[in-house]
Amino acid sequence: MTQAPAAPKATRRRHDREIIALAVPAFGALVAEPLFVMADSAIVGHLGTSQLAGLAVASSLLMTAVSVFVFLAYATTAAVARRVGAGDLQSAIRQGMDGIWLALLLGAAVIAIVLPTAPAFVDLFGASHTAAPYAITYLRISSLGIPAMLVVLAATGVLRGLQDTKTPLYVAVGGFVANGALNAGLVYGAHLGIAGSAWGTVIAQVGMATVYLYVVIRGARRHGASLRPDIAGIRACAQAGAPLLVRTLSLRAILMIATAVAARLGDADIAGHQIIISLWSLMAFALDAIAIAGQAIIGRYLGADDPQGAREACRRMVQWGIASGVVLGLLVIVSRPLFIPLFTNDQAVQDAALPALLMVALSQPICGIVFVLDGVLMGAGDGRYLAGAMLVTLAVFTPVALLVPVLGGGLTALWGAMTLMMTVRMLTLWLRSRSGRWIVTGATP
């Protein structure tokens, strides 16, 4: 962390209010996203095992595709926040519109790829001959909603940059309710089966995107910002997002390697890994909410030419990250004996997961620092460093993880490797934050 004198109590309280105001709604919106998949699974699951298996394959493909483009939210948040800090709301919204146009272009490209190649993708993921037709149906229909999903990402970034995380929460909750109602009505009421679930999700996503576009367009008209696509602006958004794309792909590779290694350890270990990764992901949402607040707050301070405010906000958010990680870790330790039996009665799975969960609990303060500094550097527009740091982390993690089946230690050793991965991330991010090189003020980094 950058060295800075301790902030006065009044300043810390101001930062606390900002962090809470942005992080709490952001957490609600983040949690709403996986609830879409859970609702679809609950409804489709009653159609039959083959339908549920098809949904599992298709939704995994869709979530992977969308997660690759999460830079639309991250890069847009930082760019808009800087311009808000500089007092140029017209330019801020114009930058946001460039991100939305980029989202539409990328969404159209994904549709063009997925529609003809859906059977090949489903086969690549190893879907059975009974599940494959359902997976292909769901994937092709749901792909029509990808442009709307990417618009939601970009528009969410616009609103976060404008220091508004409440609207995304309201839209996410409304989308979740609409998705559940549409899925139930189309699957059972209209008897469309898994196709009804896909259409319900597409309609809900288009509805969410429409609400976001209404909010952004209304803001653009209020501040006189152009709504037309600007090639130079779209290109700039793509260039800003490219390093974050590298970062995201590297992180996805780490998670895929971890799953592949767990599968090699045996059925009990991969089952335990699946339980643990679901809990780890849930805790990541809580910590990511602070990171989202960091993106918006740091971008605004740097845009306002206030490096001292950025340092103080960074310091305070790191304290929040550590405290949140400690609380989450303690909750995991206390709930370990109760949590695992909720998912399985298999004693072998429980024996594999319980000690690994202890490793997860001990790593949470590290995770807290990582998520916060990740958000701080994103807010500063320091994407190139984040990409390089994640590639270094991938290079360290891969050989260590691949040695786990050879050297032994089972699932606990694998999550020891995951803890090492987070420690490497923490060190690379801490060195960057301490150097102060991320502190570049002005409307553009």
Short mmCIF file of C-alpha atoms in Angstrom, two decimals:
data_model
loop_
_atom_site.label_atom_id
_atom_site.label_comp_id
_atom_site.label_asym_id
_atom_site.label_seq_id
_atom_site.Cartn_x
_atom_site.Cartn_y
_atom_site.Cartn_z
CA MET A 1 0.00 0.00 0.00
CA THR A 2 1.08 3.55 -0.66
CA GLN A 3 2.48 5.17 2.45
CA ALA A 4 0.26 7.99 3.70
CA PRO A 5 -0.41 9.60 7.05
CA ALA A 6 -3.35 8.25 8.97
CA ALA A 7 -6.55 9.99 7.93
CA PRO A 8 -8.51 11.98 10.54
CA LYS A 9 -11.51 10.24 12.05
CA ALA A 10 -13.93 12.48 10.12
CA THR A 11 -12.23 11.53 6.85
CA ARG A 12 -12.38 7.82 7.69
CA ARG A 13 -16.07 8.15 8.47
CA ARG A 14 -16.67 9.90 5.14
CA HIS A 15 -14.88 7.08 3.32
CA ASP A 16 -16.86 4.51 5.32
CA ARG A 17 -20.15 6.11 4.29
CA GLU A 18 -19.09 6.13 0.63
CA ILE A 19 -17.93 2.52 0.73
CA ILE A 20 -21.12 1.29 2.41
CA ALA A 21 -23.37 3.33 0.11
CA LEU A 22 -21.75 1.78 -2.97
CA ALA A 23 -20.77 -1.70 -1.75
CA VAL A 24 -24.02 -2.86 -0.13
CA PRO A 25 -26.22 -2.37 -3.24
CA ALA A 26 -23.40 -3.75 -5.41
CA PHE A 27 -23.35 -6.93 -3.32
CA GLY A 28 -27.10 -7.34 -3.78
CA ALA A 29 -26.78 -6.98 -7.55
CA LEU A 30 -23.87 -9.43 -7.68
CA VAL A 31 -25.76 -12.09 -5.72
CA ALA A 32 -28.80 -11.67 -7.97
CA GLU A 33 -26.80 -12.82 -11.01
CA PRO A 34 -26.21 -16.47 -9.94
CA LEU A 35 -29.81 -16.61 -8.74
CA PHE A 36 -30.86 -16.48 -12.42
CA VAL A 37 -29.13 -19.81 -13.02
CA MET A 38 -30.47 -21.28 -9.79
CA ALA A 39 -34.04 -20.34 -10.71
CA ASP A 40 -33.65 -21.85 -14.18
CA SER A 41 -32.19 -25.02 -12.65
CA ALA A 42 -35.03 -25.37 -10.16
CA ILE A 43 -37.68 -25.02 -12.87
CA VAL A 44 -35.99 -27.13 -15.55
CA GLY A 45 -34.97 -29.78 -13.03
CA HIS A 46 -38.60 -30.90 -12.73
CA LEU A 47 -38.72 -31.61 -16.47
CA GLY A 48 -36.22 -34.45 -16.15
CA THR A 49 -32.58 -35.32 -15.63
CA SER A 50 -31.65 -34.99 -19.31
CA GLN A 51 -33.13 -31.50 -19.48
CA LEU A 52 -31.28 -30.44 -16.33
CA ALA A 53 -28.01 -31.89 -17.66
CA GLY A 54 -28.54 -30.00 -20.92
CA LEU A 55 -29.15 -26.78 -19.01
CA ALA A 56 -25.98 -27.33 -16.95
CA VAL A 57 -23.83 -27.60 -20.09
CA ALA A 58 -25.49 -24.68 -21.92
CA SER A 59 -25.51 -22.33 -18.92
CA SER A 60 -21.85 -23.11 -18.24
CA LEU A 61 -20.99 -22.14 -21.81
CA LEU A 62 -23.07 -18.96 -21.60
CA MET A 63 -21.64 -17.89 -18.26
CA THR A 64 -18.11 -18.47 -19.53
CA ALA A 65 -18.81 -16.35 -22.62
CA VAL A 66 -20.31 -13.53 -20.60
CA SER A 67 -17.62 -13.60 -17.88
CA VAL A 68 -14.98 -13.10 -20.57
CA PHE A 69 -16.58 -9.74 -21.38
CA VAL A 70 -16.87 -8.53 -17.78
CA PHE A 71 -14.26 -5.93 -18.72
CA LEU A 72 -17.17 -3.99 -20.23
CA ALA A 73 -18.29 -3.20 -16.69
CA TYR A 74 -14.83 -2.75 -15.15
CA ALA A 75 -13.28 -0.53 -17.83
CA THR A 76 -16.43 1.58 -18.20
CA THR A 77 -16.69 2.14 -14.45
CA ALA A 78 -13.14 3.49 -14.25
CA ALA A 79 -13.42 5.68 -17.36
CA VAL A 80 -16.77 7.20 -16.38
CA ALA A 81 -15.73 7.76 -12.74
CA ARG A 82 -12.65 9.71 -13.81
CA ARG A 83 -14.74 12.07 -15.90
CA VAL A 84 -17.25 12.44 -13.08
CA GLY A 85 -14.38 13.43 -10.80
CA ALA A 86 -13.22 15.95 -13.40
CA GLY A 87 -16.72 17.47 -13.40
CA ASP A 88 -17.43 16.57 -17.04
CA LEU A 89 -20.69 14.61 -16.90
CA GLN A 90 -21.31 15.02 -20.61
CA SER A 91 -18.02 13.34 -21.46
CA ALA A 92 -18.64 10.70 -18.76
CA ILE A 93 -21.93 9.62 -20.30
CA ARG A 94 -20.47 9.84 -23.82
CA GLN A 95 -17.75 7.43 -22.67
CA GLY A 96 -20.45 5.16 -21.27
CA MET A 97 -22.33 5.17 -24.58
CA ASP A 98 -19.14 4.08 -26.36
CA GLY A 99 -18.98 1.11 -23.99
CA ILE A 100 -22.61 0.22 -24.70
CA TRP A 101 -22.05 0.35 -28.47
CA LEU A 102 -19.02 -1.92 -28.03
CA ALA A 103 -21.21 -4.32 -26.03
CA LEU A 104 -23.75 -4.46 -28.86
CA LEU A 105 -21.06 -5.17 -31.44
CA LEU A 106 -19.49 -7.91 -29.34
CA GLY A 107 -22.93 -9.40 -28.63
CA ALA A 108 -23.74 -9.57 -32.33
CA ALA A 109 -20.40 -11.29 -32.98
CA VAL A 110 -21.07 -13.88 -30.28
CA ILE A 111 -24.50 -14.68 -31.76
CA ALA A 112 -22.94 -15.12 -35.20
CA ILE A 113 -20.48 -17.62 -33.72
CA VAL A 114 -22.76 -19.54 -31.35
CA LEU A 115 -25.81 -20.19 -33.57
CA PRO A 116 -24.02 -22.34 -36.18
CA THR A 117 -21.49 -23.89 -33.79
CA ALA A 118 -23.74 -24.72 -30.82
CA PRO A 119 -23.65 -28.50 -31.47
CA ALA A 120 -19.84 -28.46 -31.61
CA PHE A 121 -19.56 -26.51 -28.34
CA VAL A 122 -22.00 -28.84 -26.58
CA ASP A 123 -20.08 -31.88 -27.83
CA LEU A 124 -16.80 -30.31 -26.67
CA PHE A 125 -18.19 -30.05 -23.15
CA GLY A 126 -19.00 -33.77 -23.20
CA ALA A 127 -22.79 -33.64 -23.06
CA SER A 128 -24.42 -37.09 -23.28
CA HIS A 129 -26.47 -38.03 -26.33
CA THR A 130 -29.66 -37.62 -24.28
CA ALA A 131 -28.71 -34.20 -22.84
CA ALA A 132 -27.13 -32.73 -25.99
CA PRO A 133 -30.37 -31.83 -27.85
CA TYR A 134 -31.65 -29.90 -24.83
CA ALA A 135 -28.29 -28.16 -24.39
CA ILE A 136 -28.22 -27.12 -28.06
CA THR A 137 -31.79 -25.79 -27.89
CA TYR A 138 -31.13 -23.79 -24.74
CA LEU A 139 -27.78 -22.48 -25.99
CA ARG A 140 -29.09 -21.28 -29.35
CA ILE A 141 -32.10 -19.51 -27.92
CA SER A 142 -30.24 -18.01 -24.96
CA SER A 143 -27.46 -16.73 -27.20
CA LEU A 144 -30.00 -14.27 -28.62
CA GLY A 145 -29.95 -12.58 -25.21
CA ILE A 146 -26.16 -12.17 -25.09
CA PRO A 147 -26.20 -8.64 -26.60
CA ALA A 148 -28.64 -7.62 -23.87
CA MET A 149 -26.45 -9.28 -21.23
CA LEU A 150 -23.39 -7.37 -22.47
CA VAL A 151 -25.35 -4.10 -22.59
CA VAL A 152 -26.29 -4.74 -18.96
CA LEU A 153 -22.59 -5.14 -18.11
CA ALA A 154 -21.59 -1.93 -19.88
CA ALA A 155 -24.54 0.10 -18.55
CA THR A 156 -23.88 -1.20 -15.04
CA GLY A 157 -20.35 0.17 -15.42
CA VAL A 158 -21.76 3.54 -16.49
CA LEU A 159 -23.96 3.79 -13.41
CA ARG A 160 -21.23 2.59 -11.07
CA GLY A 161 -18.95 5.25 -12.55
CA LEU A 162 -21.68 7.78 -11.84
CA GLN A 163 -21.53 6.55 -8.21
CA ASP A 164 -24.92 4.82 -8.53
CA THR A 165 -25.07 1.16 -7.42
CA LYS A 166 -28.70 1.29 -6.29
CA THR A 167 -30.21 1.31 -9.78
CA PRO A 168 -28.30 -1.87 -10.78
CA LEU A 169 -29.61 -3.52 -7.62
CA TYR A 170 -33.21 -2.61 -8.42
CA VAL A 171 -32.82 -3.78 -12.02
CA ALA A 172 -31.19 -7.05 -10.93
CA VAL A 173 -33.95 -7.82 -8.43
CA GLY A 174 -36.65 -6.94 -10.99
CA GLY A 175 -34.91 -9.08 -13.60
CA PHE A 176 -34.69 -12.03 -11.21
CA VAL A 177 -38.40 -11.85 -10.38
CA ALA A 178 -39.37 -11.48 -14.05
CA ASN A 179 -37.07 -14.33 -15.04
CA GLY A 180 -38.64 -16.69 -12.52
CA ALA A 181 -42.19 -15.78 -13.50
CA LEU A 182 -41.50 -16.01 -17.24
CA ASN A 183 -39.68 -19.32 -16.90
CA ALA A 184 -42.47 -20.90 -14.88
CA GLY A 185 -45.14 -19.58 -17.24
CA LEU A 186 -43.42 -20.59 -20.47
CA VAL A 187 -42.09 -23.96 -19.26
CA TYR A 188 -45.26 -25.21 -17.55
CA GLY A 189 -48.04 -22.85 -18.62
CA ALA A 190 -47.17 -22.74 -22.33
CA HIS A 191 -45.61 -26.25 -22.23
CA LEU A 192 -42.49 -25.10 -24.10
CA GLY A 193 -40.12 -27.19 -21.99
CA ILE A 194 -36.48 -26.14 -21.84
CA ALA A 195 -37.03 -23.78 -24.78
CA GLY A 196 -39.51 -21.87 -22.60
CA SER A 197 -36.85 -21.46 -19.92
CA ALA A 198 -34.42 -20.08 -22.51
CA TRP A 199 -36.99 -17.65 -23.95
CA GLY A 200 -37.97 -16.51 -20.46
CA THR A 201 -34.36 -15.70 -19.66
CA VAL A 202 -33.87 -13.86 -22.96
CA ILE A 203 -36.99 -11.76 -22.39
CA ALA A 204 -35.88 -10.90 -18.85
CA GLN A 205 -32.40 -9.92 -20.08
CA VAL A 206 -33.82 -7.73 -22.85
CA GLY A 207 -36.10 -6.10 -20.30
CA MET A 208 -33.14 -5.35 -18.00
CA ALA A 209 -31.12 -3.92 -20.88
CA THR A 210 -34.08 -1.75 -21.90
CA VAL A 211 -34.35 -0.27 -18.41
CA TYR A 212 -30.62 0.45 -18.35
CA LEU A 213 -30.72 2.07 -21.78
CA TYR A 214 -33.64 4.25 -20.70
CA VAL A 215 -31.70 5.46 -17.64
CA VAL A 216 -28.49 6.12 -19.59
CA ILE A 217 -30.25 7.79 -22.54
CA ARG A 218 -32.21 10.02 -20.16
CA GLY A 219 -28.92 11.08 -18.55
CA ALA A 220 -27.35 11.65 -21.97
CA ARG A 221 -30.16 13.95 -23.04
CA ARG A 222 -30.04 15.83 -19.75
CA HIS A 223 -26.34 16.57 -20.16
CA GLY A 224 -26.28 16.98 -23.94
CA ALA A 225 -24.22 13.86 -24.66
CA SER A 226 -24.41 12.32 -28.13
CA LEU A 227 -26.00 8.90 -28.50
CA ARG A 228 -24.46 8.12 -31.88
CA PRO A 229 -21.71 5.49 -32.17
CA ASP A 230 -18.25 7.02 -32.27
CA ILE A 231 -15.64 4.75 -33.89
CA ALA A 232 -12.72 6.36 -32.08
CA GLY A 233 -14.50 6.12 -28.73
CA ILE A 234 -15.50 2.49 -29.29
CA ARG A 235 -11.92 1.65 -30.28
CA ALA A 236 -10.64 3.38 -27.12
CA CYS A 237 -13.04 1.31 -24.99
CA ALA A 238 -11.83 -1.88 -26.63
CA GLN A 239 -8.19 -0.91 -26.09
CA ALA A 240 -8.84 -0.10 -22.42
CA GLY A 241 -10.66 -3.41 -21.97
CA ALA A 242 -8.08 -5.62 -23.70
CA PRO A 243 -5.69 -5.90 -20.70
CA LEU A 244 -8.64 -6.65 -18.42
CA LEU A 245 -9.68 -9.37 -20.87
CA VAL A 246 -6.23 -10.94 -20.46
CA ARG A 247 -6.60 -10.69 -16.68
CA THR A 248 -10.03 -12.35 -16.75
CA LEU A 249 -8.94 -15.16 -19.09
CA SER A 250 -5.93 -15.88 -16.86
CA LEU A 251 -8.17 -16.08 -13.80
CA ARG A 252 -10.61 -18.38 -15.64
CA ALA A 253 -7.66 -20.58 -16.61
CA ILE A 254 -6.62 -20.86 -12.95
CA LEU A 255 -10.11 -21.95 -11.92
CA MET A 256 -10.32 -24.46 -14.78
CA ILE A 257 -6.93 -25.94 -13.88
CA ALA A 258 -8.02 -26.27 -10.26
CA THR A 259 -11.18 -28.14 -11.31
CA ALA A 260 -9.22 -30.40 -13.66
CA VAL A 261 -6.75 -31.26 -10.89
CA ALA A 262 -9.58 -31.96 -8.44
CA ALA A 263 -11.14 -34.32 -10.98
CA ARG A 264 -7.87 -36.27 -11.13
CA LEU A 265 -7.88 -36.69 -7.37
CA GLY A 266 -11.06 -38.80 -7.41
CA ASP A 267 -14.82 -38.53 -7.15
CA ALA A 268 -14.87 -37.56 -3.48
CA ASP A 269 -12.35 -34.78 -4.04
CA ILE A 270 -14.04 -33.29 -7.10
CA ALA A 271 -17.38 -33.39 -5.28
CA GLY A 272 -15.82 -31.64 -2.28
CA HIS A 273 -14.14 -29.13 -4.59
CA GLN A 274 -17.49 -28.27 -6.18
CA ILE A 275 -18.99 -27.57 -2.75
CA ILE A 276 -16.02 -25.46 -1.68
CA ILE A 277 -15.81 -23.46 -4.90
CA SER A 278 -19.50 -22.53 -4.56
CA LEU A 279 -18.85 -21.16 -1.07
CA TRP A 280 -15.63 -19.47 -2.20
CA SER A 281 -17.54 -17.78 -5.04
CA LEU A 282 -20.24 -16.55 -2.67
CA MET A 283 -17.64 -15.00 -0.37
CA ALA A 284 -15.96 -13.50 -3.43
CA PHE A 285 -19.18 -11.61 -4.17
CA ALA A 286 -19.02 -9.95 -0.74
CA LEU A 287 -15.40 -8.91 -1.23
CA ASP A 288 -15.99 -7.92 -4.86
CA ALA A 289 -18.66 -5.47 -3.70
CA ILE A 290 -15.94 -3.51 -1.88
CA ALA A 291 -13.79 -3.74 -5.01
CA ILE A 292 -16.61 -2.25 -7.09
CA ALA A 293 -16.86 0.62 -4.62
CA GLY A 294 -13.09 1.00 -5.03
CA GLN A 295 -13.35 1.24 -8.82
CA ALA A 296 -15.90 4.05 -8.59
CA ILE A 297 -14.34 5.98 -5.70
CA ILE A 298 -10.71 5.81 -6.84
CA GLY A 299 -11.62 6.78 -10.41
CA ARG A 300 -13.52 9.80 -9.13
CA TYR A 301 -10.67 10.98 -6.86
CA LEU A 302 -8.08 10.64 -9.61
CA GLY A 303 -10.35 12.41 -12.09
CA ALA A 304 -10.75 15.23 -9.57
CA ASP A 305 -6.93 15.56 -9.35
CA ASP A 306 -6.96 14.49 -5.68
CA PRO A 307 -4.15 11.92 -5.24
CA GLN A 308 -4.22 12.28 -1.44
CA GLY A 309 -7.92 11.45 -1.38
CA ALA A 310 -7.22 8.41 -3.57
CA ARG A 311 -4.48 7.21 -1.19
CA GLU A 312 -6.66 7.65 1.87
CA ALA A 313 -9.60 5.90 0.21
CA CYS A 314 -7.32 3.04 -0.86
CA ARG A 315 -5.96 2.65 2.67
CA ARG A 316 -9.45 2.62 4.17
CA MET A 317 -10.78 0.11 1.65
CA VAL A 318 -7.87 -2.23 2.34
CA GLN A 319 -8.79 -2.07 6.02
CA TRP A 320 -12.36 -2.95 5.05
CA GLY A 321 -11.11 -5.83 2.92
CA ILE A 322 -8.99 -7.28 5.73
CA ALA A 323 -11.79 -6.93 8.28
CA SER A 324 -14.33 -8.51 5.91
CA GLY A 325 -11.93 -11.36 5.18
CA VAL A 326 -11.39 -12.04 8.89
CA VAL A 327 -15.15 -12.11 9.52
CA LEU A 328 -15.77 -14.42 6.55
CA GLY A 329 -12.93 -16.70 7.62
CA LEU A 330 -14.29 -17.00 11.15
CA LEU A 331 -17.76 -17.76 9.79
CA VAL A 332 -16.34 -20.56 7.66
CA ILE A 333 -14.44 -22.06 10.61
CA VAL A 334 -17.52 -21.99 12.85
CA SER A 335 -19.93 -23.31 10.22
CA ARG A 336 -17.67 -25.98 8.69
CA PRO A 337 -19.27 -28.95 10.48
CA LEU A 338 -22.76 -27.70 9.53
CA PHE A 339 -22.11 -26.47 5.99
CA ILE A 340 -20.80 -29.61 4.29
CA PRO A 341 -23.68 -31.92 5.37
CA LEU A 342 -26.12 -29.52 3.66
CA PHE A 343 -24.69 -30.69 0.33
CA THR A 344 -23.78 -34.31 0.92
CA ASN A 345 -24.11 -37.21 3.36
CA ASP A 346 -21.15 -39.02 1.79
CA GLN A 347 -18.55 -39.36 4.54
CA ALA A 348 -15.70 -39.54 2.02
CA VAL A 349 -16.68 -36.17 0.54
CA GLN A 350 -17.03 -34.64 4.00
CA ASP A 351 -13.60 -35.98 5.03
CA ALA A 352 -12.03 -34.43 1.91
CA ALA A 353 -13.78 -31.07 2.19
CA LEU A 354 -13.54 -30.29 5.90
CA PRO A 355 -9.75 -29.76 6.14
CA ALA A 356 -9.72 -27.98 2.77
CA LEU A 357 -12.35 -25.56 4.09
CA LEU A 358 -10.00 -24.65 6.91
CA MET A 359 -7.44 -23.61 4.30
CA VAL A 360 -10.14 -21.50 2.60
CA ALA A 361 -11.01 -19.84 5.91
CA LEU A 362 -7.39 -18.91 6.66
CA SER A 363 -6.99 -17.36 3.20
CA GLN A 364 -9.95 -14.99 3.43
CA PRO A 365 -8.03 -11.96 4.83
CA ILE A 366 -5.61 -12.38 1.90
CA CYS A 367 -8.59 -12.53 -0.46
CA GLY A 368 -9.92 -9.33 1.11
CA ILE A 369 -6.72 -7.45 0.29
CA VAL A 370 -6.57 -8.91 -3.24
CA PHE A 371 -10.12 -8.00 -4.19
CA VAL A 372 -9.83 -4.45 -2.84
CA LEU A 373 -6.48 -3.66 -4.49
CA ASP A 374 -7.73 -5.25 -7.72
CA GLY A 375 -10.65 -2.79 -7.64
CA VAL A 376 -8.40 0.13 -6.75
CA LEU A 377 -6.07 -0.50 -9.70
CA MET A 378 -9.02 -1.03 -12.04
CA GLY A 379 -10.44 2.29 -10.89
CA ALA A 380 -7.05 3.85 -11.65
CA GLY A 381 -7.12 2.40 -15.18
CA ASP A 382 -4.02 0.29 -14.45
CA GLY A 383 -5.18 -2.58 -16.64
CA ARG A 384 -1.79 -3.41 -18.18
CA TYR A 385 -0.25 -4.06 -14.79
CA LEU A 386 -3.22 -6.18 -13.72
CA ALA A 387 -2.88 -8.29 -16.87
CA GLY A 388 0.84 -8.83 -16.32
CA ALA A 389 0.38 -9.61 -12.63
CA MET A 390 -2.28 -12.21 -13.39
CA LEU A 391 -0.10 -13.88 -16.03
CA VAL A 392 2.68 -14.14 -13.41
CA THR A 393 0.19 -15.63 -10.97
CA LEU A 394 -0.97 -18.18 -13.56
CA ALA A 395 2.66 -19.12 -14.24
CA VAL A 396 3.31 -19.73 -10.52
CA PHE A 397 0.04 -21.56 -9.82
CA THR A 398 0.01 -23.98 -12.76
CA PRO A 399 3.05 -26.14 -11.94
CA VAL A 400 2.24 -26.17 -8.23
CA ALA A 401 -1.34 -27.28 -8.87
CA LEU A 402 -0.28 -29.95 -11.37
CA LEU A 403 2.10 -31.41 -8.78
CA VAL A 404 -0.71 -32.01 -6.28
CA PRO A 405 -1.82 -35.39 -7.72
CA VAL A 406 1.85 -36.45 -7.88
CA LEU A 407 2.97 -35.37 -4.41
CA GLY A 408 -0.28 -36.14 -2.59
CA GLY A 409 -2.19 -34.10 -0.05
CA GLY A 410 -5.52 -34.33 -1.84
CA LEU A 411 -8.05 -31.51 -1.85
CA THR A 412 -6.37 -29.72 1.06
CA ALA A 413 -3.13 -29.49 -0.93
CA LEU A 414 -5.03 -28.19 -3.96
CA TRP A 415 -6.59 -25.43 -1.88
CA GLY A 416 -3.15 -24.77 -0.46
CA ALA A 417 -2.12 -24.09 -4.06
CA MET A 418 -5.17 -21.81 -4.42
CA THR A 419 -4.06 -19.94 -1.29
CA LEU A 420 -0.58 -19.61 -2.78
CA MET A 421 -2.20 -18.19 -5.92
CA MET A 422 -4.06 -15.55 -3.90
CA THR A 423 -0.86 -14.76 -1.95
CA VAL A 424 1.04 -14.14 -5.19
CA ARG A 425 -1.78 -11.88 -6.36
CA MET A 426 -1.67 -10.02 -3.06
CA LEU A 427 2.09 -9.45 -3.31
CA THR A 428 1.97 -8.21 -6.90
CA LEU A 429 -0.92 -5.86 -6.16
CA TRP A 430 0.60 -4.64 -2.89
CA LEU A 431 3.92 -3.82 -4.60
CA ARG A 432 2.08 -1.82 -7.25
CA SER A 433 -0.09 0.05 -4.76
CA ARG A 434 2.95 0.83 -2.59
CA SER A 435 4.89 2.19 -5.56
CA GLY A 436 2.27 4.87 -6.23
CA ARG A 437 2.69 4.48 -10.00
CA TRP A 438 -1.04 3.84 -10.32
CA ILE A 439 -1.78 7.38 -9.15
CA VAL A 440 -2.27 9.15 -12.49
CA THR A 441 -4.68 12.07 -12.19
CA GLY A 442 -6.89 13.67 -14.79
CA ALA A 443 -9.94 12.77 -16.85
CA THR A 444 -7.95 10.06 -18.68
CA PRO A 445 -5.22 7.80 -17.20
#
